[in-house]
Structures are given as structure tokens and as C-alpha cells.
Tab-separated table of C-alpha atoms and ligand atoms in Angstrom:
chain	number	residue	atom	x	y	z
A	53	ALA	CA	23.654	-33.001	3.654
A	54	ALA	CA	20.018	-31.479	4.082
A	55	GLY	CA	18.804	-34.656	4.972
A	56	SER	CA	19.561	-34.005	8.476
A	57	SER	CA	16.466	-31.805	9.007
A	58	GLY	CA	14.122	-33.941	6.548
A	59	GLY	CA	14.769	-31.897	3.913
A	60	MET	CA	14.940	-32.992	-0.218
A	61	MET	CA	17.076	-35.533	-0.076
A	62	LEU	CA	20.025	-34.364	-2.319
A	63	GLU	CA	21.418	-37.743	-2.904
A	64	ASP	CA	18.663	-39.156	-5.049
A	65	LEU	CA	19.080	-36.250	-7.324
A	66	PRO	CA	20.507	-36.596	-11.019
A	67	LYS	CA	24.287	-36.025	-10.735
A	68	GLU	CA	24.080	-32.866	-12.970
A	69	ILE	CA	21.079	-31.480	-10.833
A	70	SER	CA	23.292	-32.117	-7.513
A	71	GLU	CA	26.199	-30.757	-9.164
A	72	ALA	CA	24.103	-27.067	-10.128
A	73	LEU	CA	22.855	-27.620	-6.657
A	74	ASP	CA	26.322	-27.283	-5.346
A	75	GLU	CA	27.760	-24.979	-7.399
A	76	LEU	CA	24.506	-22.787	-7.055
A	77	ASP	CA	25.404	-23.034	-2.566
A	78	SER	CA	28.494	-21.799	-3.580
A	79	CYS	CA	27.505	-19.028	-5.485
A	80	GLN	CA	24.842	-18.166	-3.278
A	81	ARG	CA	27.430	-18.048	-0.316
A	82	GLU	CA	29.029	-15.357	-2.396
A	83	ILE	CA	26.019	-13.114	-2.826
A	84	ASP	CA	25.101	-13.370	1.113
A	85	ALA	CA	28.380	-12.416	2.065
A	86	LEU	CA	28.365	-9.567	-0.529
A	87	ASN	CA	24.622	-8.621	1.245
A	88	GLU	CA	26.211	-8.432	4.426
A	89	LYS	CA	29.108	-6.562	3.560
A	90	ALA	CA	26.775	-3.968	1.984
A	91	SER	CA	24.621	-4.520	5.454
A	92	GLU	CA	27.257	-3.988	7.223
A	93	GLU	CA	28.651	-0.980	5.733
A	94	ILE	CA	24.935	1.079	5.155
A	95	LEU	CA	24.713	0.439	9.146
A	96	LYS	CA	27.686	2.570	9.175
A	97	VAL	CA	26.675	5.344	7.145
A	98	GLU	CA	23.358	5.577	8.943
A	99	GLN	CA	25.236	5.135	12.260
A	100	LYS	CA	27.503	8.497	11.085
A	101	PHE	CA	24.638	10.466	10.251
A	102	ASN	CA	22.703	9.367	13.547
A	103	ILE	CA	25.476	10.672	15.765
A	104	LEU	CA	25.870	14.283	13.416
A	105	ARG	CA	21.795	14.597	14.134
A	106	ARG	CA	21.565	14.351	17.400
A	107	PRO	CA	22.625	17.845	18.399
A	108	MET	CA	20.903	19.144	15.807
A	109	TYR	CA	17.457	17.163	17.332
A	110	GLY	CA	18.675	18.855	20.798
A	111	ASN	CA	18.329	22.301	19.311
A	112	ARG	CA	15.503	21.832	17.921
A	113	THR	CA	13.747	20.285	21.200
A	114	GLU	CA	14.429	23.306	22.568
A	115	ILE	CA	12.861	25.872	20.225
A	116	ILE	CA	9.794	23.664	19.686
A	117	ALA	CA	9.724	23.865	23.517
A	118	ARG	CA	9.002	27.664	22.971
A	119	ILE	CA	5.695	26.771	20.475
A	120	PRO	CA	2.990	26.228	22.767
A	121	GLN	CA	0.836	22.867	21.047
A	122	PHE	CA	3.144	22.651	18.763
A	123	TRP	CA	3.077	19.102	18.483
A	124	LEU	CA	-0.887	18.805	19.062
A	125	THR	CA	-0.862	21.283	15.846
A	126	ALA	CA	1.570	19.382	13.752
A	127	PHE	CA	-0.670	15.862	14.396
A	128	THR	CA	-3.948	17.430	13.625
A	129	ASN	CA	-2.448	18.547	10.475
A	130	HIS	CA	-1.419	15.330	9.599
A	131	PRO	CA	-4.037	13.354	7.093
A	132	GLN	CA	-3.223	10.221	8.413
A	133	ILE	CA	-3.130	11.402	12.373
A	134	SER	CA	-5.830	13.849	12.391
A	135	PRO	CA	-8.710	11.280	12.157
A	136	MET	CA	-7.210	9.128	14.839
A	137	ILE	CA	-7.770	12.154	17.486
A	138	ASP	CA	-10.992	12.156	19.142
A	139	GLU	CA	-12.183	15.012	20.660
A	140	GLU	CA	-11.175	14.112	24.422
A	141	GLU	CA	-7.489	12.706	23.016
A	142	GLU	CA	-6.994	16.452	21.977
A	143	LYS	CA	-7.662	18.001	25.282
A	144	CYS	CA	-5.706	15.090	26.694
A	145	LEU	CA	-2.727	16.072	23.822
A	146	GLN	CA	-2.730	19.367	24.706
A	147	TYR	CA	-0.432	18.540	28.155
A	148	LEU	CA	2.105	16.831	25.266
A	149	ARG	CA	5.120	18.964	25.264
A	150	ASP	CA	7.451	16.580	23.580
A	151	MET	CA	7.726	13.617	21.104
A	152	VAL	CA	11.167	12.191	20.309
A	153	VAL	CA	11.643	9.310	18.131
A	154	ASP	CA	14.994	7.534	19.210
A	155	GLU	CA	16.466	4.524	17.006
A	156	ASN	CA	18.347	1.904	18.778
A	157	ASP	CA	22.042	2.773	18.557
A	158	ASP	CA	22.058	-0.628	16.086
A	159	ILE	CA	18.866	0.745	14.430
A	160	LYS	CA	18.245	-2.286	12.882
A	161	SER	CA	16.533	-3.456	16.172
A	162	GLY	CA	13.837	-1.055	16.209
A	163	TYR	CA	13.006	2.086	17.648
A	164	LYS	CA	11.454	4.166	20.555
A	165	ILE	CA	8.639	6.642	20.442
A	166	LYS	CA	8.632	9.320	23.412
A	167	PHE	CA	5.926	11.392	24.574
A	168	ILE	CA	6.821	14.114	27.195
A	169	PHE	CA	3.723	15.345	29.059
A	170	GLU	CA	3.335	18.271	31.589
A	171	ASP	CA	1.756	17.257	34.614
A	172	ASN	CA	-1.941	17.144	33.573
A	173	PRO	CA	-5.940	15.700	35.035
A	174	TYR	CA	-5.614	12.940	33.152
A	175	PHE	CA	-2.927	10.105	33.951
A	176	ASP	CA	0.297	10.682	36.410
A	177	ASN	CA	3.021	9.330	33.920
A	178	ASN	CA	5.175	12.230	32.740
A	179	GLU	CA	6.304	9.832	29.431
A	180	LEU	CA	4.417	7.557	27.240
A	181	VAL	CA	6.792	5.497	25.241
A	182	LYS	CA	6.286	3.064	22.521
A	183	ASP	CA	8.629	0.530	22.100
A	184	ILE	CA	8.939	-1.180	18.918
A	185	HIS	CA	11.482	-3.989	18.772
A	186	LEU	CA	11.822	-5.353	14.694
A	187	PRO	CA	13.478	-8.878	13.994
A	188	TYR	CA	16.555	-8.906	12.511
A	189	GLU	CA	19.460	-12.020	11.898
A	190	SER	CA	17.470	-14.688	13.794
A	191	PRO	CA	14.266	-16.160	12.773
A	192	GLU	CA	13.448	-16.590	16.523
A	193	ASP	CA	13.782	-12.846	16.693
A	194	ARG	CA	10.242	-11.908	16.742
A	195	PRO	CA	8.849	-8.439	16.568
A	196	SER	CA	6.485	-6.837	19.118
A	197	VAL	CA	6.181	-3.876	21.378
A	198	GLU	CA	6.343	-2.704	24.360
A	199	SER	CA	4.015	0.249	25.531
A	200	THR	CA	4.349	2.361	29.051
A	201	GLU	CA	1.203	1.379	30.876
A	202	ILE	CA	-0.747	4.706	31.382
A	203	LYS	CA	-1.494	5.571	35.040
A	204	TRP	CA	-5.308	6.844	34.437
A	205	LYS	CA	-6.299	9.396	37.275
A	206	ALA	CA	-9.659	8.176	38.861
A	207	GLY	CA	-12.461	8.695	36.596
A	208	MET	CA	-10.198	9.931	33.630
A	209	ASP	CA	-9.459	6.931	31.842
A	210	LEU	CA	-10.225	7.767	28.085
A	211	LEU	CA	-10.309	4.598	26.867
A	212	LYS	CA	-12.380	3.405	28.894
A	213	VAL	CA	-14.713	5.470	27.969
A	214	LYS	CA	-14.178	4.640	24.407
A	215	GLU	CA	-15.445	1.166	24.804
A	216	LYS	CA	-18.857	2.188	25.456
A	217	LYS	CA	-18.833	4.450	22.419
A	218	PRO	CA	-17.347	2.798	19.396
A	219	LYS	CA	-17.736	5.923	16.551
A	220	ARG	CA	-15.164	8.291	16.128
A	221	ARG	CA	-15.204	11.620	13.991
A	222	GLY	CA	-13.196	11.646	11.030
A	223	ARG	CA	-12.098	8.925	8.675
A	224	ALA	CA	-10.681	5.545	10.241
A	225	TRP	CA	-7.115	5.033	9.797
A	226	ALA	CA	-7.074	2.095	6.932
A	227	ASP	CA	-8.632	-0.748	7.726
A	228	ASN	CA	-8.533	-0.040	11.515
A	229	THR	CA	-10.383	2.056	13.628
A	230	VAL	CA	-7.781	2.490	16.488
A	231	SER	CA	-7.758	6.095	18.478
A	232	PHE	CA	-4.333	7.951	18.954
A	233	LEU	CA	-4.263	6.563	22.215
A	234	GLU	CA	-5.527	3.239	21.751
A	235	TRP	CA	-2.246	2.990	19.156
A	236	LEU	CA	0.272	4.313	22.003
A	237	THR	CA	-1.058	1.670	23.976
A	238	HIS	CA	-1.625	-1.283	22.029
A	239	GLY	CA	0.951	-3.625	21.771
A	240	GLY	CA	1.132	-6.935	19.384
A	241	ASP	CA	3.066	-7.319	16.227
A	242	PRO	CA	4.415	-3.632	14.885
A	243	SER	CA	5.356	-5.127	11.274
A	244	GLY	CA	2.654	-3.158	9.776
A	245	ASP	CA	2.382	-0.179	12.136
A	246	GLU	CA	1.819	2.585	9.933
A	247	ILE	CA	1.239	5.145	12.051
A	248	ALA	CA	4.677	4.448	14.008
A	249	GLU	CA	6.553	4.589	10.598
A	250	ILE	CA	4.665	7.744	9.755
A	251	LEU	CA	5.841	8.967	13.181
A	252	LYS	CA	9.351	8.033	12.514
A	253	ASP	CA	9.894	8.835	8.584
A	254	ASP	CA	7.630	11.480	8.079
A	255	MET	CA	6.481	13.824	11.494
A	256	TRP	CA	9.637	13.342	13.383
A	257	PRO	CA	12.079	14.497	10.286
A	258	ASN	CA	9.792	17.507	9.287
A	259	PRO	CA	7.476	18.559	12.101
A	260	MET	CA	7.310	21.605	11.231
A	261	GLN	CA	5.854	21.212	7.476
A	262	TYR	CA	2.880	19.601	9.349
A	263	TYR	CA	2.511	22.539	12.056
A	264	LEU	CA	2.014	24.993	8.901
A	265	ALA	CA	-0.396	22.968	6.817
A	266	PRO	CA	-2.035	25.317	4.944
A	267	GLU	CA	-5.738	25.408	6.098
A	268	VAL	CA	-6.911	25.066	2.090
A	269	GLU	CA	-5.040	21.592	1.938
A	270	LEU	CA	-7.211	20.354	5.099
A	271	GLU	CA	-10.581	21.685	3.720
A	272	ALA	CA	-9.270	19.901	0.268
A	273	ASN	CA	-8.970	16.345	2.859
A	274	GLY	CA	-12.021	17.044	4.006
A	275	LEU	CA	-10.816	17.503	7.928
A	276	SER	CA	-12.052	21.142	8.609
A	277	ASP	CA	-14.825	20.670	10.404
A	278	GLU	CA	-13.697	21.289	13.759
B	76	ALA	CA	5.797	34.081	4.404
B	77	ALA	CA	3.636	30.925	4.091
B	78	GLY	CA	0.848	32.984	3.769
B	79	SER	CA	1.170	33.054	-0.151
B	80	SER	CA	-0.118	29.358	-0.314
B	81	GLY	CA	-3.211	30.249	1.903
B	82	GLY	CA	-1.266	29.322	5.305
B	83	MET	CA	-1.328	30.321	8.595
B	84	MET	CA	-0.271	33.859	9.245
B	85	LEU	CA	2.965	34.107	10.622
B	86	GLU	CA	2.797	37.675	10.954
B	87	ASP	CA	-0.626	38.013	13.005
B	88	LEU	CA	1.825	35.551	15.614
B	89	PRO	CA	2.861	36.844	19.022
B	90	LYS	CA	6.015	37.847	18.428
B	91	GLU	CA	7.981	35.287	20.632
B	92	ILE	CA	6.642	32.735	18.776
B	93	SER	CA	7.016	33.462	15.297
B	94	GLU	CA	10.865	33.970	16.617
B	95	ALA	CA	10.668	30.767	17.776
B	96	LEU	CA	9.238	29.514	14.207
B	97	ASP	CA	11.954	31.693	12.619
B	98	GLU	CA	14.758	29.565	14.617
B	99	LEU	CA	12.863	26.536	14.039
B	100	ASP	CA	12.980	26.720	10.536
B	101	SER	CA	16.501	27.235	10.097
B	102	CYS	CA	17.156	24.666	12.355
B	103	GLN	CA	14.870	22.466	10.198
B	104	ARG	CA	17.001	23.486	7.024
B	105	GLU	CA	20.023	22.219	8.685
B	106	ILE	CA	18.334	18.659	9.495
B	107	ASP	CA	17.353	18.418	5.977
B	108	ALA	CA	20.598	19.237	4.520
B	109	LEU	CA	21.687	16.424	6.333
B	110	ASN	CA	19.565	14.115	6.035
B	111	GLU	CA	19.816	14.607	2.040
B	112	LYS	CA	23.589	13.951	2.435
B	113	ALA	CA	22.556	10.983	4.366
B	114	SER	CA	20.673	9.466	1.456
B	115	GLU	CA	23.026	10.294	-1.067
B	116	GLU	CA	25.593	8.500	1.013
B	117	ILE	CA	23.451	5.356	1.184
B	118	LEU	CA	22.495	5.336	-2.364
B	119	LYS	CA	26.111	5.373	-3.348
B	120	VAL	CA	26.943	2.526	-0.867
B	121	GLU	CA	23.600	0.660	-2.514
B	122	GLN	CA	25.105	1.194	-5.883
B	123	LYS	CA	28.217	0.251	-5.692
B	124	PHE	CA	27.382	-3.354	-4.166
B	125	ASN	CA	24.329	-3.387	-6.942
B	126	ILE	CA	27.390	-3.348	-9.688
B	127	LEU	CA	29.708	-5.713	-7.075
B	128	ARG	CA	26.496	-7.665	-7.351
B	129	ARG	CA	25.537	-7.908	-10.974
B	130	PRO	CA	28.625	-10.418	-12.061
B	131	MET	CA	27.546	-12.955	-9.144
B	132	TYR	CA	23.755	-12.833	-10.357
B	133	GLY	CA	24.719	-13.616	-13.700
B	134	ASN	CA	26.703	-16.471	-12.469
B	135	ARG	CA	23.630	-17.507	-10.813
B	136	THR	CA	21.417	-17.673	-13.655
B	137	GLU	CA	23.355	-19.954	-15.649
B	138	ILE	CA	23.557	-22.710	-12.675
B	139	ILE	CA	19.558	-22.403	-12.246
B	140	ALA	CA	18.946	-22.797	-15.924
B	141	ARG	CA	20.795	-26.130	-15.187
B	142	ILE	CA	18.061	-27.005	-12.371
B	143	PRO	CA	14.526	-27.920	-14.185
B	144	GLN	CA	11.474	-25.800	-12.699
B	145	PHE	CA	13.746	-24.188	-10.058
B	146	TRP	CA	11.779	-21.090	-9.486
B	147	LEU	CA	8.825	-23.149	-9.709
B	148	THR	CA	9.865	-25.539	-7.021
B	149	ALA	CA	11.044	-22.241	-4.825
B	150	PHE	CA	7.748	-20.421	-5.353
B	151	THR	CA	5.491	-23.644	-4.059
B	152	ASN	CA	8.019	-23.969	-1.227
B	153	HIS	CA	7.386	-20.375	-0.049
B	154	PRO	CA	4.881	-19.573	2.897
B	155	GLN	CA	3.358	-16.037	1.006
B	156	ILE	CA	3.963	-17.653	-2.466
B	157	SER	CA	2.918	-20.768	-2.464
B	158	PRO	CA	-0.681	-20.148	-2.032
B	159	MET	CA	-1.262	-18.166	-4.651
B	160	ILE	CA	-0.773	-20.217	-7.214
B	161	ASP	CA	-3.495	-22.328	-8.289
B	162	GLU	CA	-3.468	-25.854	-10.038
B	163	GLU	CA	-3.684	-24.488	-13.503
B	164	GLU	CA	-1.021	-21.617	-12.682
B	165	GLU	CA	1.154	-24.153	-11.512
B	166	LYS	CA	0.999	-26.292	-14.628
B	167	CYS	CA	1.601	-22.643	-16.576
B	168	LEU	CA	4.892	-21.764	-13.854
B	169	GLN	CA	6.218	-24.869	-15.447
B	170	TYR	CA	7.211	-22.587	-18.291
B	171	LEU	CA	9.430	-20.436	-15.933
B	172	ARG	CA	12.846	-20.139	-16.884
B	173	ASP	CA	14.217	-17.737	-14.938
B	174	MET	CA	12.960	-14.883	-12.654
B	175	VAL	CA	15.081	-11.271	-12.474
B	176	VAL	CA	14.613	-8.637	-10.090
B	177	ASP	CA	16.602	-5.831	-11.590
B	178	GLU	CA	16.531	-2.635	-9.472
B	179	ASN	CA	16.603	0.923	-11.258
B	180	ASP	CA	20.194	2.457	-11.679
B	181	ASP	CA	18.704	5.213	-9.306
B	182	ILE	CA	17.552	2.450	-6.666
B	183	LYS	CA	15.018	4.677	-5.587
B	184	SER	CA	12.503	5.344	-8.382
B	185	GLY	CA	11.544	1.561	-7.794
B	186	TYR	CA	12.281	-2.197	-10.102
B	187	LYS	CA	11.035	-4.510	-12.118
B	188	ILE	CA	10.422	-8.064	-11.799
B	189	LYS	CA	11.126	-10.057	-15.143
B	190	PHE	CA	9.609	-13.649	-15.415
B	191	ILE	CA	11.119	-15.657	-18.465
B	192	PHE	CA	9.246	-18.145	-20.270
B	193	GLU	CA	10.073	-20.832	-22.837
B	194	ASP	CA	7.489	-21.762	-24.911
B	195	ASN	CA	4.688	-22.433	-23.969
B	196	PRO	CA	0.908	-24.093	-24.671
B	197	TYR	CA	-0.518	-20.634	-22.378
B	198	PHE	CA	1.027	-17.728	-23.861
B	199	ASP	CA	2.686	-16.051	-26.921
B	200	ASN	CA	4.927	-13.723	-24.568
B	201	ASN	CA	8.249	-14.953	-23.702
B	202	GLU	CA	8.770	-12.319	-20.830
B	203	LEU	CA	6.207	-10.745	-18.342
B	204	VAL	CA	7.428	-7.840	-16.594
B	205	LYS	CA	5.868	-6.373	-13.784
B	206	ASP	CA	7.595	-2.474	-13.410
B	207	ILE	CA	6.951	-0.806	-9.845
B	208	HIS	CA	7.587	2.799	-10.024
B	209	LEU	CA	7.735	4.486	-6.338
B	210	PRO	CA	7.308	7.658	-5.766
B	211	TYR	CA	10.527	9.984	-4.428
B	212	GLU	CA	11.210	13.431	-4.220
B	213	SER	CA	8.389	15.408	-6.049
B	214	PRO	CA	5.258	14.819	-4.284
B	215	GLU	CA	3.030	14.959	-7.757
B	216	ASP	CA	5.239	12.126	-8.503
B	217	ARG	CA	2.971	9.043	-8.110
B	218	PRO	CA	3.351	5.384	-7.485
B	219	SER	CA	2.797	2.964	-10.484
B	220	VAL	CA	2.953	-0.486	-12.318
B	221	GLU	CA	3.596	-1.179	-15.530
B	222	SER	CA	2.694	-4.715	-16.623
B	223	THR	CA	3.276	-6.645	-19.181
B	224	GLU	CA	-0.248	-7.625	-21.180
B	225	ILE	CA	-0.204	-11.394	-21.610
B	226	LYS	CA	-0.869	-12.377	-25.177
B	227	TRP	CA	-2.920	-15.719	-24.102
B	228	LYS	CA	-3.201	-18.344	-26.962
B	229	ALA	CA	-7.244	-19.211	-28.119
B	230	GLY	CA	-8.975	-20.875	-25.050
B	231	MET	CA	-6.139	-20.902	-22.700
B	232	ASP	CA	-6.997	-17.398	-20.693
B	233	LEU	CA	-5.982	-18.780	-17.246
B	234	LEU	CA	-7.378	-15.337	-15.480
B	235	LYS	CA	-10.600	-15.179	-17.645
B	236	VAL	CA	-11.452	-18.212	-16.358
B	237	LYS	CA	-10.777	-17.905	-12.538
B	238	GLU	CA	-13.150	-15.187	-13.006
B	239	LYS	CA	-15.991	-17.960	-12.844
B	240	LYS	CA	-14.316	-19.960	-10.237
B	241	PRO	CA	-13.462	-17.598	-7.394
B	242	LYS	CA	-12.381	-20.339	-5.144
B	243	ARG	CA	-8.508	-21.203	-4.699
B	244	ARG	CA	-6.785	-23.511	-2.958
B	245	GLY	CA	-4.576	-22.790	0.278
B	246	ARG	CA	-5.120	-19.627	2.412
B	247	ALA	CA	-5.740	-16.077	0.750
B	248	TRP	CA	-2.618	-13.748	0.773
B	249	ALA	CA	-3.444	-11.413	3.561
B	250	ASP	CA	-6.691	-9.488	3.393
B	251	ASN	CA	-6.165	-10.186	-0.437
B	252	THR	CA	-7.512	-13.254	-3.042
B	253	VAL	CA	-5.136	-12.457	-6.008
B	254	SER	CA	-3.828	-15.694	-7.677
B	255	PHE	CA	-0.154	-15.171	-8.936
B	256	LEU	CA	-0.935	-14.304	-12.123
B	257	GLU	CA	-3.587	-11.737	-11.529
B	258	TRP	CA	-1.362	-10.393	-8.793
B	259	LEU	CA	1.534	-10.080	-11.971
B	260	THR	CA	-0.773	-8.531	-14.183
B	261	HIS	CA	-2.228	-6.171	-11.749
B	262	GLY	CA	-1.665	-2.371	-12.056
B	263	GLY	CA	-2.755	0.168	-9.545
B	264	ASP	CA	-0.815	1.214	-6.314
B	265	PRO	CA	2.570	-0.730	-5.573
B	266	SER	CA	2.473	0.846	-2.187
B	267	GLY	CA	1.349	-2.057	-0.202
B	268	ASP	CA	2.224	-4.697	-2.899
B	269	GLU	CA	3.730	-7.894	-0.283
B	270	ILE	CA	4.727	-9.937	-2.918
B	271	ALA	CA	6.577	-7.787	-4.925
B	272	GLU	CA	8.657	-7.104	-2.062
B	273	ILE	CA	8.662	-10.657	-0.719
B	274	LEU	CA	10.274	-11.322	-4.341
B	275	LYS	CA	12.838	-8.792	-4.027
B	276	ASP	CA	13.766	-8.836	-0.654
B	277	ASP	CA	13.517	-12.202	0.389
B	278	MET	CA	13.129	-14.830	-3.023
B	279	TRP	CA	15.622	-12.971	-4.774
B	280	PRO	CA	18.449	-13.017	-2.503
B	281	ASN	CA	18.396	-16.187	-2.003
B	282	PRO	CA	16.025	-18.872	-3.399
B	283	MET	CA	17.603	-21.732	-3.017
B	284	GLN	CA	16.293	-21.769	0.607
B	285	TYR	CA	13.131	-22.214	-0.882
B	286	TYR	CA	14.077	-24.528	-3.273
B	287	LEU	CA	15.506	-26.559	-0.339
B	288	ALA	CA	12.498	-26.190	1.454
B	289	PRO	CA	12.258	-29.218	3.737
B	290	GLU	CA	8.872	-30.844	3.493
B	291	VAL	CA	8.562	-30.786	7.408
B	292	GLU	CA	8.633	-26.905	7.714
B	293	LEU	CA	5.590	-27.268	4.795
B	294	GLU	CA	3.609	-29.830	6.694
B	295	ALA	CA	3.874	-26.966	10.231
B	296	ASN	CA	2.407	-24.801	8.005
B	297	GLY	CA	-0.073	-26.633	6.402
B	298	LEU	CA	1.082	-26.276	3.195
B	299	SER	CA	1.190	-29.887	2.082
B	300	ASP	CA	-2.111	-30.917	0.827
B	301	GLU	CA	-0.536	-31.566	-2.582
C	415	LIG	CA1	19.349	5.743	21.122
C	416	LIG	CA1	19.163	-1.615	-13.987
C	417	LIG	MG1	5.655	22.430	22.972
C	418	LIG	MG1	15.268	-23.240	-14.553
């Protein structure tokens, strides 16, 4: 049966083993069907709660808009995100008005992280988006990222400047040494993108805890050099 | 309010901002409560399906027991696990009778991966377990691993031998160069343990696909040098 795809010749196996493999195949199909049913049921629960969350997040966005530099403050208090933001980027992120994490409606295919900016002296975009596609179901389906191309104003390209001075303040995130804007505009495989996961699963569900992060904690982490 | 923990002095903020922060706090509590409810509902679905899966996996174990070296074959056909198994470990894993992934009943606190061995010339244990504890709820709760100490028979310690010959066939797994038994007995932080995740989420749900993996695919991956 599997011979057509160049696999193991099942018909050459001893009878008792090929019988066991047939039984295993039936058993595995039952398990697969049950796993599929479990995934569908969990997805329905997640979709239900995403709909319930939507008006609450809408309300939150309006409240956050009344707090100057809410997101930048939360970012610079976060132990993993703070070290990615260098001094020039910090000035630029003062124009960040809102962040939104928007899961795809099917949930499993990925999510978008949207950064909404005021008019600013750095670039013409009002929205920078990192659109993360995660593979599901078919094996040909590859993880991918689409990022908004930043339309820098003349002489303001922070990423170009960065190429000339590779050192950044603070510790580098994990093994990488990408800055926040480098991360935001970086394509490639999002499978191990811990910053995207932190923003989606840690920052977005409760940014207020980071906005209010006590300074003592920051000192303990060695991040209070500013 | 947050002042007691050394945090930002909320009372020093402009009135309109401290009012916005109060509203944000209420809004955030609503979101937290909804997220908590979502987690509980998803957990219940997962627990329900774990109970439904149990008899199917029990049945599968009995069928697999009739197939010699089922797990070793599946492991050596798996693109990430195969390169971790060197020649001596492959001989040792011929005595592996069963693998079981056992999620903790609460699911979120972790899982055990159990390897059940026949009597063998390498060690006295009949079961080697990697017990993975993942943090949840309290921040003091740290990820941790407990692994069975291998009771090697005299002169058979494969890990001791390994210290003297650091090179292994095949490509190293990710940035690490741990062998399968080094991984199995390794403690430390399990947060990024991709091998544990592969065994739990990829191998355990459907090992038959790897047992039957067609040789052409292995050749394409450059793993057919044996
Ligand atoms: Ca959406
Ligand atoms: Ca259990
Ligand atoms: Mg704001
Ligand atoms: Mg067996």
C-alpha cells in the first residue's frame, strides 16, 4: 500500500507484523479523528471568547489613548523588550499611539501585530504591521511574515544608521541582537519569534502591569541605566 | 495604590491620567476574568478528550508491542530525533519496548515522557522518565525537570564514553549537540526543550507515520548514510 510512494514494502514483512500494522493503522485513524474533534472543539471555545473579548479590547484602546506614551512606557518596562529599544528608537516610539494584536478569525493560521503611529518626523506610515502566518494542516503550508515597508523621511532611516553602529545598549535579546524596529521589519521564519509571542501572549493581554512596573524591579534587572 | 510595592507614585500623576488608569484597571480586570474563564473552558475540553483518548492509546500500546523495535524505527526515521542517536545509543535503544507521554491531569502543570525498556546489557532500570514541570499561575513557580538516574551496568555507561568522543554522526539538533540519552537525562529549564515538544506533540500523536517513513524522504534530508 505504501509502496507507491517509495516507502517500506509492507508486503515483504512477516504476516504477524503486517497484521499488527493494519491494526495500528485503524487504531491510529481513530486517534486522529478524536484529535481532530478535540482541536475543533477547542477552536470553537477560543473563537467564542475572542468575540467576547473584542468590545473589552475596544474599550481598553479608548482608555489607553488618554494616557501619553502608554505603550512605550510598557515596552521600556518589559525585561525582554526594553533592551531591544535603543535611544533613537525610543524617540521614534514616542509617536506610537496604539498597539493591537489581531488574531486571524480561524486562530490557527496566525495573527497580526499592528503599531499605529501619530504623524511623526521619522516615517510617513501611520501603521506598521507584522503579519505572522503560521503553518497548519498541509505540510506545504510554510510559516511566513509580511511586514510593512517603512517609508522613511529623508535622512531619518534609523535602520540604515544602525548598520554603521552595531552596538546597542542593554543585553541583546537571546542569541539575536536585533533592535525593535529591525524585529518589526524582519521577514523570515516566525516559528521561533519570541518577541512576537511576548507581545501577543504577555504584553497584549495585560500591558498595564508593565506600564506600572515598579522601578525596584527594573533596578534588580539592571535596566535602570536611563 | 501601587506605591506600597515601590512602584510609580500614582497620586503624583495629573488627575486625568490617574482617572484613565483607574478605568484601565477596571477594564483590565474584566479582561483578566474573561481570559481566566476561557482558560478554564479550554482546559475542560482538553481533559475530556484526554479521558476519551486513554483507552485508544492503551489499545495502541498493545498493538505496538507486537512490532519489534517500533519506537527505535520511528525515532531513526524522524528528521530531528534521528541525528541525536549515535551508533552505541542505537544499539541500546533496541531494548526500548514502549514510549508513553503522560500529561499531568491538570494538563497545564506539565507532562512525563516514559521510556520502558526490556532487560538489557546497558542499565538496570526498566523505566527512564523525563518529568517536565512547566510554570503556571504563580511567578515563583519555576519550570523544572526530573530525570531518572540511569543505573549503568559496569563499563556500559554510554554517557561517560561520550565525554571522550564529542563528535557525533549527523547534524546536531539546533544549536545543541546533545545525544538522545544526554537529552533524556538532562535537567535544567525545559521551557525551550524542542525534543520534548516533538516527542509529545508530533511523535506521540502519530508514531506510525515515522515508522513507515519512506526512504526517499530520508535521502532527501541527507539522513540515509547508514
Ligand atoms: Ca481578526
Ligand atoms: Ca496522567
Ligand atoms: Mg497612548
Ligand atoms: Mg515494540
